[in-house]
Amino acid sequence: MHYELPLGGAHLAYRAAEAGHDVVLCDPSFDISEESMERLESAGVELVTDDTAGVEHGEIQILFTPFGHTVKIARELLDDVREGAVLCTTCTCPPIALYHGLEGELRTKREDVGVSSFHPAGIPGAETQDLILVADARSEESGIELASEEQVERCVNLAEDMGYDVYVLDPELISSIGDMSVVLTVRIVQAICNYFSVARICGAPIEMIEEQVEEVLSTMAYLVGRYGLDAFDRMDGKLLLRSLRNMALTEDVERVVDFFERCYVDLLSGDRESMRELSSMMVPPDKLVDRVREIVGEAPVQYARRRFFEERRWGS
């Protein structure tokens, strides 16, 4: 990988300063190379170890923070955040998770502060990193307002000044497209396309195809949520391979069979008994939520949503 120092959040600070913006970079330790420090200072970046100095300064707060600590850090600093500022997550915390983590404060004493993203969709400083994903002001699915249109426009203008291509996306989509998990997202899309071609050869109706996609994705999400990646250690790779071979009705799926046999069967070493223990027809989460809403109303659903985000590792 070809890159230019400094990397990461420091590189975003460097690019912003090079574009003529007044930048304060906060880092309690500044564990970066001497060359990076010199380039930052020569570009005009103010280097401070006190986070409070940064949040008091910036109209845009870009949080390149450790995974699991973003919400905690933002909550501790929220009282000192400059009036009207927008808090932007990057790769370690989805913007919707930060919003829910701070929802009580944002709805009461800091209604002026917005939440968005300044997601680099890559490693800032690497030659391939040439875009920024900004979260839109409103989540279409939940209807939650995270920021004002002016705050979003402010982020877009900054990214463009820094020479980036900018994409404004629904807050719910930022992480699945911008994070490392895009590798997973793209493979899932590819797999669904392969599955669709097989299902149509078999004459399956579109309703059945959609139901099975929901079933598989919901089951996989449930297993990872409950057991972590250890769930897949309990799966019988040979059984999956035999079943997959029976459905290899296109050349694309035949290639998937060959690839799976070469690379993954030995990794999935479970047996039939462990597969039986895990097997379950999971209810797709959105449909379950809709039924709960019909039975008990909206308030308990919103309460459960807030508790979910509070308990996730983003905010632990």
Short mmCIF file of C-alpha atoms in Angstrom, two decimals:
data_model
loop_
_atom_site.label_atom_id
_atom_site.label_comp_id
_atom_site.label_asym_id
_atom_site.label_seq_id
_atom_site.Cartn_x
_atom_site.Cartn_y
_atom_site.Cartn_z
CA MET A 1 0.00 0.00 0.00
CA HIS A 2 1.39 3.39 -0.97
CA TYR A 3 0.75 6.10 1.59
CA GLU A 4 1.64 9.58 2.71
CA LEU A 5 2.40 10.45 6.32
CA PRO A 6 0.66 11.25 8.56
CA LEU A 7 -2.00 8.52 8.46
CA GLY A 8 -5.46 8.22 9.99
CA GLY A 9 -7.14 11.09 11.79
CA ALA A 10 -3.92 13.09 11.72
CA HIS A 11 -4.00 12.97 7.92
CA LEU A 12 -7.51 14.44 7.89
CA ALA A 13 -6.24 17.27 10.11
CA TYR A 14 -3.30 17.80 7.75
CA ARG A 15 -5.53 17.92 4.65
CA ALA A 16 -7.94 20.36 6.30
CA ALA A 17 -5.09 22.68 7.33
CA GLU A 18 -3.54 22.47 3.84
CA ALA A 19 -6.93 23.57 2.47
CA GLY A 20 -6.75 26.73 4.63
CA HIS A 21 -8.89 25.72 7.60
CA ASP A 22 -8.07 26.47 11.23
CA VAL A 23 -7.43 23.02 12.73
CA VAL A 24 -6.80 21.76 16.26
CA LEU A 25 -5.69 18.13 16.55
CA CYS A 26 -6.24 16.57 19.98
CA ASP A 27 -4.43 13.43 21.09
CA PRO A 28 -3.58 12.57 24.72
CA SER A 29 -0.41 10.71 23.65
CA PHE A 30 0.53 11.72 20.07
CA ASP A 31 2.04 8.33 19.34
CA ILE A 32 3.03 9.26 15.78
CA SER A 33 6.34 9.62 13.96
CA GLU A 34 8.52 12.71 14.16
CA GLU A 35 8.07 13.18 10.41
CA SER A 36 4.28 13.25 10.87
CA MET A 37 4.54 15.79 13.70
CA GLU A 38 6.71 18.06 11.56
CA ARG A 39 4.34 17.88 8.58
CA LEU A 40 1.33 18.67 10.77
CA GLU A 41 2.99 21.67 12.36
CA SER A 42 4.29 22.96 9.02
CA ALA A 43 0.74 22.81 7.63
CA GLY A 44 -0.49 24.93 10.55
CA VAL A 45 -2.20 22.25 12.63
CA GLU A 46 -2.31 23.14 16.34
CA LEU A 47 -1.33 20.07 18.37
CA VAL A 48 -2.84 19.75 21.85
CA THR A 49 -3.16 16.92 24.36
CA ASP A 50 -6.27 18.35 26.04
CA ASP A 51 -9.47 17.27 24.27
CA THR A 52 -11.36 20.18 25.79
CA ALA A 53 -9.33 22.65 23.73
CA GLY A 54 -10.44 20.91 20.56
CA VAL A 55 -14.14 20.67 21.31
CA GLU A 56 -14.28 24.32 22.34
CA HIS A 57 -12.62 25.28 19.05
CA GLY A 58 -14.19 23.33 16.21
CA GLU A 59 -17.41 23.89 14.27
CA ILE A 60 -16.83 20.35 12.98
CA GLN A 61 -15.60 17.74 15.46
CA ILE A 62 -14.16 14.68 13.67
CA LEU A 63 -13.98 11.82 16.17
CA PHE A 64 -11.21 9.44 15.12
CA THR A 65 -11.56 7.68 18.47
CA PRO A 66 -10.83 4.14 19.76
CA PHE A 67 -13.56 1.53 19.20
CA GLY A 68 -15.88 1.23 22.16
CA HIS A 69 -14.96 4.63 23.60
CA THR A 70 -16.51 7.16 21.21
CA VAL A 71 -19.79 7.63 23.06
CA LYS A 72 -18.05 7.84 26.43
CA ILE A 73 -15.54 10.42 25.18
CA ALA A 74 -18.23 12.51 23.48
CA ARG A 75 -20.47 12.45 26.56
CA GLU A 76 -17.65 13.61 28.85
CA LEU A 77 -16.86 16.52 26.52
CA LEU A 78 -20.38 17.47 25.44
CA ASP A 79 -20.76 20.37 27.90
CA ASP A 80 -17.67 22.02 26.38
CA VAL A 81 -18.58 21.50 22.72
CA ARG A 82 -18.78 24.75 20.78
CA GLU A 83 -22.32 26.03 20.20
CA GLY A 84 -23.85 24.71 16.99
CA ALA A 85 -21.01 22.23 16.36
CA VAL A 86 -21.53 18.92 14.58
CA LEU A 87 -19.99 15.72 15.96
CA CYS A 88 -18.76 13.46 13.14
CA THR A 89 -17.99 9.79 13.60
CA THR A 90 -15.48 7.94 11.44
CA CYS A 91 -14.88 4.17 11.32
CA THR A 92 -15.17 3.15 14.99
CA CYS A 93 -18.74 4.20 15.73
CA PRO A 94 -21.83 4.54 13.50
CA PRO A 95 -23.41 8.01 13.60
CA ILE A 96 -26.76 6.53 14.64
CA ALA A 97 -25.04 4.81 17.60
CA LEU A 98 -23.46 8.08 18.72
CA TYR A 99 -26.82 9.84 18.45
CA HIS A 100 -28.58 7.21 20.58
CA GLY A 101 -25.72 7.24 23.08
CA LEU A 102 -26.13 11.00 23.56
CA GLU A 103 -29.85 11.22 22.87
CA GLY A 104 -30.86 12.40 26.33
CA GLU A 105 -28.38 15.29 26.27
CA LEU A 106 -29.01 16.19 22.61
CA ARG A 107 -32.76 16.44 23.21
CA THR A 108 -32.48 18.56 26.35
CA LYS A 109 -29.43 20.67 27.17
CA ARG A 110 -27.49 20.48 23.86
CA GLU A 111 -30.15 20.71 21.17
CA ASP A 112 -27.79 22.94 19.18
CA VAL A 113 -25.29 20.09 18.59
CA GLY A 114 -25.72 17.82 15.58
CA VAL A 115 -24.42 14.34 14.73
CA SER A 116 -23.13 13.30 11.32
CA SER A 117 -20.11 11.47 9.91
CA PHE A 118 -16.86 12.32 8.18
CA HIS A 119 -16.13 8.73 7.23
CA PRO A 120 -12.99 8.26 5.10
CA ALA A 121 -14.09 4.86 3.71
CA GLY A 122 -10.47 3.77 3.89
CA ILE A 123 -7.22 4.76 5.57
CA PRO A 124 -6.58 8.51 5.31
CA GLY A 125 -3.14 8.93 3.81
CA ALA A 126 -3.35 5.85 1.60
CA GLU A 127 -3.36 6.63 -2.12
CA THR A 128 -6.69 4.86 -2.66
CA GLN A 129 -8.54 6.89 -0.03
CA ASP A 130 -10.20 9.65 -2.04
CA LEU A 131 -13.73 10.06 -0.68
CA ILE A 132 -15.68 11.05 2.42
CA LEU A 133 -19.09 9.70 3.47
CA VAL A 134 -21.25 12.29 5.24
CA ALA A 135 -24.39 11.19 7.10
CA ASP A 136 -27.56 12.92 6.01
CA ALA A 137 -29.49 15.04 8.47
CA ARG A 138 -32.32 12.54 8.83
CA SER A 139 -32.61 8.77 8.99
CA GLU A 140 -35.33 7.84 6.53
CA GLU A 141 -36.15 4.50 8.17
CA SER A 142 -36.48 5.70 11.78
CA GLY A 143 -37.32 9.34 11.05
CA ILE A 144 -34.70 10.53 13.54
CA GLU A 145 -33.21 13.98 12.95
CA LEU A 146 -29.51 13.81 13.75
CA ALA A 147 -28.38 17.22 12.52
CA SER A 148 -29.50 20.31 10.67
CA GLU A 149 -29.16 20.68 6.90
CA GLU A 150 -26.69 23.50 7.53
CA GLN A 151 -24.49 21.25 9.67
CA VAL A 152 -24.46 18.56 6.98
CA GLU A 153 -23.64 21.15 4.31
CA ARG A 154 -20.77 22.37 6.49
CA CYS A 155 -19.27 18.85 6.47
CA VAL A 156 -19.75 18.52 2.71
CA ASN A 157 -18.03 21.84 2.07
CA LEU A 158 -15.07 20.92 4.28
CA ALA A 159 -14.58 17.57 2.52
CA GLU A 160 -14.74 19.23 -0.88
CA ASP A 161 -12.24 21.89 0.22
CA MET A 162 -9.91 19.06 1.22
CA GLY A 163 -10.10 17.63 -2.29
CA TYR A 164 -12.33 14.65 -1.57
CA ASP A 165 -15.30 13.29 -3.48
CA VAL A 166 -18.29 13.47 -1.12
CA TYR A 167 -21.28 11.16 -0.80
CA VAL A 168 -24.19 12.04 1.49
CA LEU A 169 -25.86 8.84 2.71
CA ASP A 170 -28.60 7.82 5.12
CA PRO A 171 -27.02 7.58 8.61
CA GLU A 172 -28.05 3.92 8.84
CA LEU A 173 -25.94 3.01 5.77
CA ILE A 174 -22.65 4.73 6.55
CA SER A 175 -20.93 1.89 8.42
CA SER A 176 -21.93 -1.00 6.15
CA ILE A 177 -20.56 0.89 3.13
CA GLY A 178 -17.60 2.75 4.61
CA ASP A 179 -16.14 0.45 7.25
CA MET A 180 -13.90 -2.59 6.75
CA SER A 181 -17.19 -4.50 6.67
CA VAL A 182 -17.75 -3.29 3.09
CA VAL A 183 -15.80 -6.46 2.21
CA LEU A 184 -18.68 -8.40 3.79
CA THR A 185 -21.38 -6.14 2.33
CA VAL A 186 -20.15 -6.60 -1.23
CA ARG A 187 -19.84 -10.37 -0.85
CA ILE A 188 -23.38 -10.55 0.52
CA VAL A 189 -24.68 -8.59 -2.47
CA GLN A 190 -22.73 -10.91 -4.78
CA ALA A 191 -24.10 -13.97 -2.97
CA ILE A 192 -27.68 -12.70 -3.25
CA CYS A 193 -27.20 -12.21 -6.99
CA ASN A 194 -25.88 -15.78 -7.32
CA TYR A 195 -28.76 -17.09 -5.24
CA PHE A 196 -31.29 -15.18 -7.34
CA SER A 197 -30.01 -16.78 -10.55
CA VAL A 198 -30.31 -20.28 -9.05
CA ALA A 199 -33.74 -19.59 -7.56
CA ARG A 200 -35.10 -18.37 -10.90
CA ILE A 201 -33.80 -21.50 -12.65
CA CYS A 202 -35.73 -23.50 -10.06
CA GLY A 203 -38.83 -21.42 -10.78
CA ALA A 204 -39.10 -19.96 -7.30
CA PRO A 205 -41.51 -17.00 -6.99
CA ILE A 206 -40.00 -13.64 -6.04
CA GLU A 207 -41.81 -13.71 -2.68
CA MET A 208 -40.07 -16.98 -1.77
CA ILE A 209 -36.70 -15.61 -2.84
CA GLU A 210 -37.11 -12.52 -0.66
CA GLU A 211 -38.28 -14.58 2.32
CA GLN A 212 -35.26 -16.87 2.09
CA VAL A 213 -32.83 -13.95 1.84
CA GLU A 214 -34.37 -12.47 4.99
CA GLU A 215 -34.26 -15.83 6.75
CA VAL A 216 -30.57 -16.46 6.01
CA LEU A 217 -29.38 -12.95 6.90
CA SER A 218 -31.47 -12.88 10.10
CA THR A 219 -30.17 -16.29 11.18
CA MET A 220 -26.55 -15.35 10.52
CA ALA A 221 -26.98 -12.07 12.43
CA TYR A 222 -28.59 -13.93 15.33
CA LEU A 223 -25.80 -16.50 15.51
CA VAL A 224 -23.03 -13.88 15.50
CA GLY A 225 -24.93 -11.75 18.02
CA ARG A 226 -25.35 -14.68 20.40
CA TYR A 227 -22.16 -16.70 19.94
CA GLY A 228 -19.74 -14.34 18.18
CA LEU A 229 -17.66 -15.77 15.36
CA ASP A 230 -17.34 -18.99 17.38
CA ALA A 231 -20.77 -19.93 16.03
CA PHE A 232 -19.21 -20.89 12.72
CA ASP A 233 -16.73 -23.24 14.41
CA ARG A 234 -19.76 -25.39 15.23
CA MET A 235 -20.94 -25.69 11.63
CA ASP A 236 -20.37 -28.78 9.50
CA GLY A 237 -18.40 -27.56 6.50
CA LYS A 238 -18.78 -30.85 4.59
CA LEU A 239 -22.54 -30.72 4.97
CA LEU A 240 -22.63 -27.15 3.69
CA LEU A 241 -20.46 -28.16 0.74
CA ARG A 242 -22.67 -31.11 -0.21
CA SER A 243 -25.80 -29.01 -0.09
CA LEU A 244 -24.11 -26.20 -2.04
CA ARG A 245 -23.03 -28.64 -4.76
CA ASN A 246 -26.65 -29.70 -5.20
CA MET A 247 -27.57 -26.08 -5.94
CA ALA A 248 -24.66 -25.30 -8.29
CA LEU A 249 -26.92 -24.68 -11.26
CA THR A 250 -24.86 -21.85 -12.77
CA GLU A 251 -21.17 -21.41 -13.56
CA ASP A 252 -20.91 -18.65 -10.97
CA VAL A 253 -22.13 -20.93 -8.19
CA GLU A 254 -19.86 -23.73 -9.41
CA ARG A 255 -16.95 -21.37 -8.88
CA VAL A 256 -18.25 -20.62 -5.38
CA VAL A 257 -18.30 -24.38 -4.66
CA ASP A 258 -14.68 -24.79 -5.79
CA PHE A 259 -13.55 -21.76 -3.80
CA PHE A 260 -15.40 -22.84 -0.65
CA GLU A 261 -13.95 -26.36 -0.84
CA ARG A 262 -10.39 -25.04 -1.25
CA CYS A 263 -10.53 -22.35 1.41
CA TYR A 264 -13.21 -22.85 4.03
CA VAL A 265 -14.42 -26.42 4.57
CA ASP A 266 -11.60 -27.21 7.01
CA LEU A 267 -12.39 -24.03 8.97
CA LEU A 268 -15.97 -25.19 9.58
CA SER A 269 -15.32 -28.37 11.53
CA GLY A 270 -18.55 -28.80 13.48
CA ASP A 271 -20.70 -31.91 13.39
CA ARG A 272 -24.36 -32.69 12.86
CA GLU A 273 -25.20 -32.42 16.55
CA SER A 274 -23.76 -28.93 16.89
CA MET A 275 -25.59 -27.88 13.72
CA ARG A 276 -28.83 -29.17 15.18
CA GLU A 277 -28.27 -27.13 18.33
CA LEU A 278 -27.89 -23.94 16.30
CA SER A 279 -30.63 -24.49 13.75
CA SER A 280 -33.52 -22.04 14.06
CA MET A 281 -35.94 -20.15 11.85
CA MET A 282 -35.11 -16.64 12.98
CA VAL A 283 -37.74 -13.94 12.69
CA PRO A 284 -36.41 -10.99 10.62
CA PRO A 285 -35.85 -8.17 13.15
CA ASP A 286 -37.90 -5.57 11.29
CA LYS A 287 -40.95 -7.82 11.16
CA LEU A 288 -40.60 -8.72 14.82
CA VAL A 289 -40.42 -5.03 15.75
CA ASP A 290 -43.53 -4.30 13.67
CA ARG A 291 -45.49 -6.99 15.52
CA VAL A 292 -44.30 -5.75 18.92
CA ARG A 293 -45.30 -2.20 17.93
CA GLU A 294 -48.79 -3.41 16.99
CA ILE A 295 -49.21 -5.15 20.35
CA VAL A 296 -47.68 -2.74 22.86
CA GLY A 297 -47.33 0.57 20.99
CA GLU A 298 -44.45 2.83 19.96
CA ALA A 299 -43.03 3.91 23.34
CA PRO A 300 -41.72 0.46 24.45
CA VAL A 301 -40.14 -0.05 21.03
CA GLN A 302 -38.25 3.24 21.25
CA TYR A 303 -37.20 2.44 24.82
CA ALA A 304 -35.87 -0.96 23.72
CA ARG A 305 -34.01 0.70 20.82
CA ARG A 306 -32.30 3.15 23.18
CA ARG A 307 -31.33 0.37 25.60
CA PHE A 308 -29.91 -1.66 22.72
CA PHE A 309 -27.57 1.13 21.66
CA GLU A 310 -26.61 1.87 25.26
CA GLU A 311 -25.56 -1.74 25.78
CA ARG A 312 -23.69 -2.21 22.49
CA ARG A 313 -19.90 -2.24 22.55
CA TRP A 314 -19.79 1.08 20.68
CA GLY A 315 -20.62 2.77 23.94
CA SER A 316 -19.15 0.39 26.50
#
